[in-house]
């Protein structure tokens, strides 16, 4: 069974940094588009960043210039480097794997930015 496991969340002060990791099981990782989404309390889940199998990246306007998504196909891992964190970045961050019509989600990792 394919699974996504996120890690790296935590509590950080405004202006701090965190790096999230998402490890995927299965053999389709290298051909998948990987994405990071987040959901704050009382809000809908929103796109943060995506990276295609070819390494093309896309970011939400709110994180451009502060967050960087990357992948290591040899490790079946996608990363989200988050710098200059703000209180409004506080949310549960989810990893998503898209392979054709198949979409998988991780369980989420909490990121809390204190002011």
mmCIF file of C-alpha atoms in Angstrom:
data_model
loop_
_atom_site.group_PDB
_atom_site.id
_atom_site.type_symbol
_atom_site.label_atom_id
_atom_site.label_comp_id
_atom_site.label_asym_id
_atom_site.label_seq_id
_atom_site.Cartn_x
_atom_site.Cartn_y
_atom_site.Cartn_z
ATOM 1 C CA UNK A 1 0.000 0.000 0.000
ATOM 2 C CA UNK A 2 1.398 3.374 -1.018
ATOM 3 C CA UNK A 3 1.786 5.819 1.825
ATOM 4 C CA UNK A 4 3.004 9.360 2.307
ATOM 5 C CA UNK A 5 4.617 10.273 5.608
ATOM 6 C CA UNK A 6 5.330 13.905 6.440
ATOM 7 C CA UNK A 7 7.731 15.141 9.079
ATOM 8 C CA UNK A 8 9.524 18.298 10.113
ATOM 9 C CA UNK A 9 6.699 20.379 11.500
ATOM 10 C CA UNK A 10 6.912 22.183 14.794
ATOM 11 C CA UNK A 11 6.805 25.479 16.641
ATOM 12 C CA UNK A 12 8.937 28.359 15.409
ATOM 13 C CA UNK A 13 9.083 32.097 15.998
ATOM 14 C CA UNK A 14 8.271 34.670 13.337
ATOM 15 C CA UNK A 15 11.132 34.900 10.870
ATOM 16 C CA UNK A 16 12.304 31.370 11.568
ATOM 17 C CA UNK A 17 12.692 28.425 9.233
ATOM 18 C CA UNK A 18 11.518 24.852 8.991
ATOM 19 C CA UNK A 19 12.041 22.100 6.452
ATOM 20 C CA UNK A 20 9.246 19.639 5.855
ATOM 21 C CA UNK A 21 9.867 16.226 4.359
ATOM 22 C CA UNK A 22 7.470 13.764 2.769
ATOM 23 C CA UNK A 23 8.565 10.216 2.075
ATOM 24 C CA UNK A 24 6.542 8.173 -0.392
ATOM 25 C CA UNK A 25 6.444 4.417 -0.557
ATOM 26 C CA UNK A 26 5.783 2.685 -3.853
ATOM 27 C CA UNK A 27 7.523 2.814 -7.199
ATOM 28 C CA UNK A 28 5.720 5.699 -8.920
ATOM 29 C CA UNK A 29 7.364 8.594 -7.088
ATOM 30 C CA UNK A 30 9.687 9.697 -9.869
ATOM 31 C CA UNK A 31 6.811 9.990 -12.345
ATOM 32 C CA UNK A 32 4.494 11.790 -9.916
ATOM 33 C CA UNK A 33 3.706 15.433 -9.380
ATOM 34 C CA UNK A 34 4.233 16.170 -5.711
ATOM 35 C CA UNK A 35 2.543 18.949 -3.861
ATOM 36 C CA UNK A 36 2.351 20.661 -0.510
ATOM 37 C CA UNK A 37 -0.959 21.996 0.742
ATOM 38 C CA UNK A 38 -1.971 23.529 4.037
ATOM 39 C CA UNK A 39 -5.117 23.992 6.056
ATOM 40 C CA UNK A 40 -5.503 26.529 8.811
ATOM 41 C CA UNK A 41 -8.281 26.248 11.423
ATOM 42 C CA UNK A 42 -11.600 27.276 9.946
ATOM 43 C CA UNK A 43 -10.187 27.611 6.441
ATOM 44 C CA UNK A 44 -10.158 25.495 3.310
ATOM 45 C CA UNK A 45 -7.129 23.500 2.311
ATOM 46 C CA UNK A 46 -4.968 25.534 -0.067
ATOM 47 C CA UNK A 47 -2.108 24.916 -2.431
ATOM 48 C CA UNK A 48 1.329 25.895 -1.193
ATOM 49 C CA UNK A 49 3.672 24.510 -3.840
ATOM 50 C CA UNK A 50 3.988 21.767 -6.413
ATOM 51 C CA UNK A 51 6.831 20.149 -8.297
ATOM 52 C CA UNK A 52 6.389 18.017 -11.392
ATOM 53 C CA UNK A 53 8.309 14.895 -12.293
ATOM 54 C CA UNK A 54 10.457 17.120 -14.489
ATOM 55 C CA UNK A 55 11.224 19.534 -11.684
ATOM 56 C CA UNK A 56 8.917 22.387 -12.701
ATOM 57 C CA UNK A 57 7.741 24.234 -9.626
ATOM 58 C CA UNK A 58 4.714 26.336 -8.831
ATOM 59 C CA UNK A 59 4.016 28.413 -5.730
ATOM 60 C CA UNK A 60 1.140 30.201 -4.107
ATOM 61 C CA UNK A 61 1.664 33.965 -4.240
ATOM 62 C CA UNK A 62 1.666 34.099 -0.455
ATOM 63 C CA UNK A 63 4.830 31.966 -0.192
ATOM 64 C CA UNK A 64 6.797 33.008 -3.281
ATOM 65 C CA UNK A 65 10.314 34.019 -2.385
ATOM 66 C CA UNK A 66 10.077 32.418 1.066
ATOM 67 C CA UNK A 67 9.337 28.724 0.416
ATOM 68 C CA UNK A 68 11.192 26.305 -1.845
ATOM 69 C CA UNK A 69 9.935 22.899 -2.949
ATOM 70 C CA UNK A 70 12.400 20.251 -4.084
ATOM 71 C CA UNK A 71 12.546 16.515 -4.595
ATOM 72 C CA UNK A 72 15.026 13.675 -4.367
ATOM 73 C CA UNK A 73 13.812 10.818 -6.523
ATOM 74 C CA UNK A 74 16.522 8.496 -5.214
ATOM 75 C CA UNK A 75 15.029 8.885 -1.735
ATOM 76 C CA UNK A 76 11.356 9.075 -2.795
ATOM 77 C CA UNK A 77 11.214 12.323 -0.860
ATOM 78 C CA UNK A 78 9.837 15.793 -1.464
ATOM 79 C CA UNK A 79 10.874 18.737 0.678
ATOM 80 C CA UNK A 80 9.450 22.121 1.533
ATOM 81 C CA UNK A 81 11.995 24.600 2.834
ATOM 82 C CA UNK A 82 10.148 27.389 4.608
ATOM 83 C CA UNK A 83 12.001 30.591 5.460
ATOM 84 C CA UNK A 84 10.880 33.914 6.885
ATOM 85 C CA UNK A 85 7.888 32.255 8.459
ATOM 86 C CA UNK A 86 4.909 34.356 9.482
ATOM 87 C CA UNK A 87 2.063 33.681 11.931
ATOM 88 C CA UNK A 88 -0.283 33.350 8.947
ATOM 89 C CA UNK A 89 1.733 30.321 7.813
ATOM 90 C CA UNK A 90 0.392 28.432 10.817
ATOM 91 C CA UNK A 91 -1.491 25.387 9.528
ATOM 92 C CA UNK A 92 -1.423 21.655 9.083
ATOM 93 C CA UNK A 93 0.736 20.955 6.047
ATOM 94 C CA UNK A 94 -0.144 18.027 3.810
ATOM 95 C CA UNK A 95 1.849 16.245 1.148
ATOM 96 C CA UNK A 96 0.056 15.079 -1.992
ATOM 97 C CA UNK A 97 1.177 12.666 -4.681
ATOM 98 C CA UNK A 98 -0.522 12.769 -8.090
ATOM 99 C CA UNK A 99 0.116 10.044 -10.623
ATOM 100 C CA UNK A 100 -2.318 10.146 -13.489
ATOM 101 C CA UNK A 101 -5.751 9.846 -11.901
ATOM 102 C CA UNK A 102 -4.346 8.523 -8.625
ATOM 103 C CA UNK A 103 -4.109 11.070 -5.816
ATOM 104 C CA UNK A 104 -2.705 10.269 -2.390
ATOM 105 C CA UNK A 105 -2.494 12.433 0.724
ATOM 106 C CA UNK A 106 -0.296 12.245 3.760
ATOM 107 C CA UNK A 107 -1.562 12.565 7.302
ATOM 108 C CA UNK A 108 -0.288 16.107 7.757
ATOM 109 C CA UNK A 109 2.226 17.819 10.003
ATOM 110 C CA UNK A 110 1.499 20.835 12.194
ATOM 111 C CA UNK A 111 3.423 24.058 11.666
ATOM 112 C CA UNK A 112 2.903 26.795 14.239
ATOM 113 C CA UNK A 113 4.524 30.207 13.921
ATOM 114 C CA UNK A 114 4.401 32.358 17.027
ATOM 115 C CA UNK A 115 4.468 36.135 16.877
#
